[in-house]
XYZ file of C-alpha atoms in Angstrom:
319
model
C 82.996 94.141 91.375
C 84.022 97.686 90.425
C 81.429 100.257 91.482
C 80.331 103.108 89.197
C 81.885 105.639 91.594
C 85.208 103.871 91.509
C 85.077 103.797 87.717
C 84.094 107.408 87.422
C 87.065 108.203 89.866
C 89.597 106.293 87.924
C 88.358 107.920 84.682
C 88.718 111.487 86.140
C 92.094 110.709 87.630
C 93.429 109.517 84.219
C 91.805 112.396 82.359
C 93.312 114.938 84.680
C 96.796 113.294 84.616
C 96.650 113.444 80.732
C 95.517 117.041 80.768
C 98.357 117.995 83.140
C 100.972 115.794 81.352
C 101.453 114.222 84.841
C 102.916 110.930 85.679
C 101.336 109.221 88.763
C 103.802 107.110 90.819
C 102.795 104.947 93.744
C 104.802 103.185 96.168
C 104.305 99.624 97.003
C 102.840 100.275 100.438
C 100.113 102.674 99.049
C 96.281 101.663 99.261
C 95.272 99.214 96.485
C 93.093 101.886 94.779
C 95.960 104.198 94.487
C 98.269 101.375 93.221
C 95.909 100.315 90.656
C 95.396 103.786 89.137
C 99.149 104.609 89.068
C 101.284 104.658 85.862
C 104.096 102.934 87.766
C 104.253 101.184 91.207
C 107.519 100.326 92.802
C 109.995 101.170 95.607
C 111.036 104.660 96.392
C 114.271 104.922 94.482
C 113.078 102.919 91.462
C 110.078 105.453 91.092
C 112.473 108.425 91.507
C 114.586 107.004 88.662
C 111.472 106.654 86.543
C 110.577 110.240 87.417
C 114.032 111.324 86.221
C 113.581 109.720 82.841
C 110.033 110.750 82.017
C 109.149 113.258 79.513
C 105.996 114.418 81.774
C 105.832 117.820 83.026
C 104.777 116.837 86.473
C 105.328 113.983 88.859
C 102.424 112.980 91.221
C 104.223 110.908 93.854
C 101.901 108.841 95.941
C 104.035 107.991 98.953
C 105.648 109.660 101.890
C 107.371 113.088 101.868
C 111.039 111.978 101.683
C 110.194 109.924 98.600
C 108.724 112.997 96.773
C 111.714 114.896 97.855
C 114.068 112.263 96.366
C 112.218 112.482 93.105
C 112.616 116.302 93.136
C 116.479 115.816 93.971
C 116.804 113.707 90.700
C 114.299 115.768 88.641
C 114.985 119.427 89.529
C 113.436 120.734 86.405
C 110.143 118.819 86.923
C 107.229 119.820 89.074
C 106.802 117.283 91.951
C 103.640 116.993 93.759
C 102.390 114.791 96.637
C 98.769 114.457 97.459
C 99.306 115.200 101.194
C 102.648 116.943 102.193
C 101.934 115.841 105.814
C 102.531 112.395 105.017
C 105.879 111.850 106.860
C 108.044 108.942 107.916
C 108.697 107.567 111.425
C 112.120 106.303 110.201
C 113.249 109.359 108.416
C 112.260 111.509 111.451
C 114.746 109.482 113.691
C 117.696 111.427 112.503
C 118.198 115.223 111.513
C 120.963 116.921 109.652
C 122.328 118.366 112.899
C 122.456 115.155 114.692
C 124.146 113.482 111.723
C 126.825 116.337 111.795
C 127.369 115.802 115.435
C 127.831 111.979 114.900
C 130.129 112.669 112.100
C 132.307 114.887 114.333
C 132.771 111.943 116.765
C 133.997 109.757 114.005
C 136.341 111.824 111.774
C 137.334 109.968 108.627
C 134.168 107.628 108.717
C 132.001 107.197 105.600
C 128.390 107.913 106.108
C 126.037 105.556 104.427
C 122.318 106.660 104.668
C 119.358 104.779 103.732
C 117.185 106.551 101.095
C 114.472 106.632 103.684
C 115.907 109.994 104.950
C 115.170 113.685 104.442
C 117.033 115.693 101.709
C 118.953 117.595 104.420
C 120.356 114.255 105.765
C 121.218 112.880 102.216
C 123.143 116.187 101.797
C 125.326 115.319 104.844
C 125.767 111.807 103.479
C 128.652 110.230 101.618
C 126.644 107.570 99.773
C 123.046 106.384 99.890
C 121.612 102.966 99.883
C 118.501 101.107 99.447
C 117.449 97.786 101.303
C 118.456 95.773 98.228
C 121.935 97.275 97.706
C 123.019 98.247 101.265
C 125.324 95.260 101.483
C 127.054 96.185 98.157
C 127.366 99.778 99.025
C 129.150 98.904 102.290
C 131.313 96.526 100.568
C 132.457 99.218 98.273
C 134.023 101.022 101.081
C 137.600 99.964 102.087
C 137.351 97.483 105.012
C 139.665 99.466 107.253
C 137.465 102.586 107.083
C 134.761 103.255 109.718
C 131.174 103.240 108.415
C 128.336 105.339 109.987
C 125.134 103.668 108.910
C 121.928 105.511 109.408
C 119.008 105.710 110.253
C 117.598 101.991 110.327
C 119.316 99.738 112.961
C 117.707 96.540 111.693
C 118.753 97.166 108.005
C 122.287 98.114 109.504
C 122.400 94.846 111.533
C 121.625 93.016 108.408
C 124.422 94.643 106.753
C 126.829 93.800 109.662
C 125.810 90.123 109.300
C 126.306 89.936 105.640
C 129.617 91.904 105.439
C 131.133 90.413 108.716
C 132.595 94.095 109.442
C 133.045 95.131 113.075
C 133.631 98.873 112.211
C 130.043 99.717 111.186
C 128.455 101.949 113.870
C 124.568 102.034 113.669
C 122.196 104.735 114.405
C 119.313 103.539 116.644
C 116.464 104.334 114.304
C 113.726 102.252 113.226
C 110.397 102.278 111.109
C 107.730 101.876 113.798
C 105.601 99.625 111.364
C 108.450 97.184 110.680
C 109.667 97.188 114.230
C 106.328 95.994 115.296
C 106.626 92.866 113.142
C 107.999 91.127 116.169
C 109.839 87.917 116.853
C 106.757 86.624 118.834
C 104.453 87.510 115.902
C 106.886 85.665 113.569
C 106.872 82.617 115.717
C 103.062 82.573 116.070
C 102.697 82.867 112.252
C 105.248 80.293 111.465
C 103.324 77.815 113.819
C 100.120 78.611 112.188
C 101.364 78.214 108.556
C 104.169 75.632 109.032
C 104.383 74.859 105.508
C 104.667 78.480 104.208
C 107.746 80.274 102.808
C 108.894 83.419 104.406
C 109.612 86.863 102.757
C 111.170 89.245 105.326
C 112.068 92.936 104.701
C 115.423 93.745 106.418
C 113.883 96.671 108.290
C 111.877 94.288 110.321
C 112.408 93.705 114.065
C 112.027 89.935 113.532
C 114.786 89.339 111.060
C 117.456 88.296 113.530
C 114.801 86.059 115.062
C 114.102 84.338 111.827
C 117.714 83.709 111.192
C 118.021 82.087 114.594
C 114.899 80.011 113.900
C 116.801 78.917 110.648
C 119.618 77.689 112.817
C 117.359 75.697 115.179
C 115.430 74.147 112.451
C 112.121 75.912 113.293
C 112.016 77.500 109.884
C 113.891 75.834 107.060
C 116.657 77.969 105.723
C 115.798 77.263 102.170
C 112.305 78.760 102.640
C 113.477 81.895 104.299
C 114.235 85.042 102.184
C 115.377 88.486 103.367
C 114.346 90.769 100.521
C 113.684 94.284 99.475
C 110.220 95.172 98.285
C 111.572 94.769 94.685
C 113.258 91.532 95.711
C 109.982 90.240 97.199
C 108.336 90.964 93.725
C 110.878 89.029 91.774
C 110.606 86.149 94.244
C 106.861 86.166 94.085
C 106.828 85.690 90.424
C 109.137 82.686 90.675
C 107.822 81.046 93.818
C 105.900 77.724 93.519
C 104.959 77.874 97.234
C 101.320 77.453 98.121
C 101.713 79.980 100.856
C 104.114 82.780 101.660
C 104.302 84.697 104.972
C 105.292 88.308 104.329
C 106.945 90.488 106.902
C 106.613 94.074 105.736
C 104.074 96.705 105.428
C 100.673 95.164 104.381
C 100.330 97.195 101.198
C 102.827 95.104 99.582
C 100.487 92.180 99.571
C 98.607 93.739 96.703
C 101.411 93.687 94.394
C 102.587 90.242 95.284
C 99.075 88.889 94.782
C 98.908 90.541 91.354
C 102.417 89.238 90.478
C 101.423 85.650 91.347
C 97.561 85.004 91.980
C 98.320 81.192 92.392
C 100.210 81.740 95.789
C 98.439 82.865 98.819
C 100.464 85.798 100.450
C 99.711 86.220 104.172
C 100.945 89.063 106.466
C 103.035 88.074 109.470
C 101.378 91.055 111.246
C 98.128 92.020 109.713
C 98.238 95.238 111.724
C 101.426 96.419 110.003
C 99.824 99.355 108.051
C 101.674 102.654 107.798
C 99.476 105.426 108.746
C 101.521 107.936 106.727
C 101.181 105.829 103.564
C 97.459 105.724 104.161
C 97.217 109.547 104.341
C 97.259 109.413 100.483
C 93.702 108.721 99.717
C 91.727 108.566 96.472
C 90.028 111.970 97.209
C 93.472 113.666 97.897
C 94.866 112.225 94.749
C 91.970 113.780 92.843
C 92.439 117.126 94.676
C 96.104 117.098 93.886
C 95.269 116.646 90.167
C 92.530 119.263 90.221
C 94.346 121.860 92.306
C 97.996 121.254 91.774
C 98.749 120.635 95.577
C 101.082 119.893 97.432
C 104.218 120.956 95.470
C 107.511 119.754 96.853
C 110.472 122.143 96.936
C 114.141 121.393 97.861
C 116.746 124.040 98.674
C 119.015 123.913 95.388
C 122.302 123.695 97.403
C 120.964 120.758 99.647
C 119.617 119.093 96.563
C 122.962 119.325 94.785
C 124.766 117.719 97.584
C 122.118 115.102 98.163
C 122.096 114.147 94.556
C 125.920 113.429 94.868
C 125.110 110.815 97.541
C 122.355 109.212 95.517
C 124.264 109.189 92.304
C 127.311 107.368 94.063
C 124.787 104.682 95.153
C 123.426 104.471 91.574
C 126.908 104.025 90.208
C 127.331 100.913 92.414
C 123.996 99.408 91.145
C 120.666 98.158 92.618
């Protein structure tokens, strides 16, 4: 049951948003209270595209820093705010623009494909960005005889290698510490405990290869195993008839999956898979952001122009 305090908070958030002509966007991994008050909930790129199309004067991005940067890249004329500018990303932090430039120098002529979970400076050194849902299509758009440098997530890159069958994809050894901790051992334990459950796995997870191996041995039926982006999980959740679904991704996702299909029980493979950076965006910080106009996101215009090209090339492919 909603408490008066929560009701008052929600009413004040919406009042201030209307007063500022601000659009509140929340990533799928945000705290449930943040998701429920947002005008839109989704993945980072989808939300950034909404930001680019809105008539709002301000974008309040409830997510991590690179996501707000991407919104600013696609909406340079709008004011973009994040409730806590210190909300970083362990995956984005695994590669810098200098490191990417050095890697490119070792592979002249290679095409750089960067996950959108990267900083604006890294996107500026990128040929084409990708999301977890279209990474395979992005790489398939590159001539087969051309080397590909894929960064920064090694697990998503390994998924792309499996799906494309290409042996000229070089992977950066980065990972999201939350997804990496969704381990093969944890997956095996969860599957043994819930043998009748379907399985949704985000390709950033450290257990993806193990799940596919368990398909081949018959430990998990292949027809009940789905490697999906967060958007793909939502679509699958709406359509599933399964009584239980094990979910291998950050646990904030369970809130949206349950709302999409209350008849199915969605269970985390790792109940401890909570991103501390996502959880830095609290109800109090969102209220402060709306009251005081903090923290604003700025991206150097030259970097933004180059980064925008990489994102727009991805959008032209689809996803």
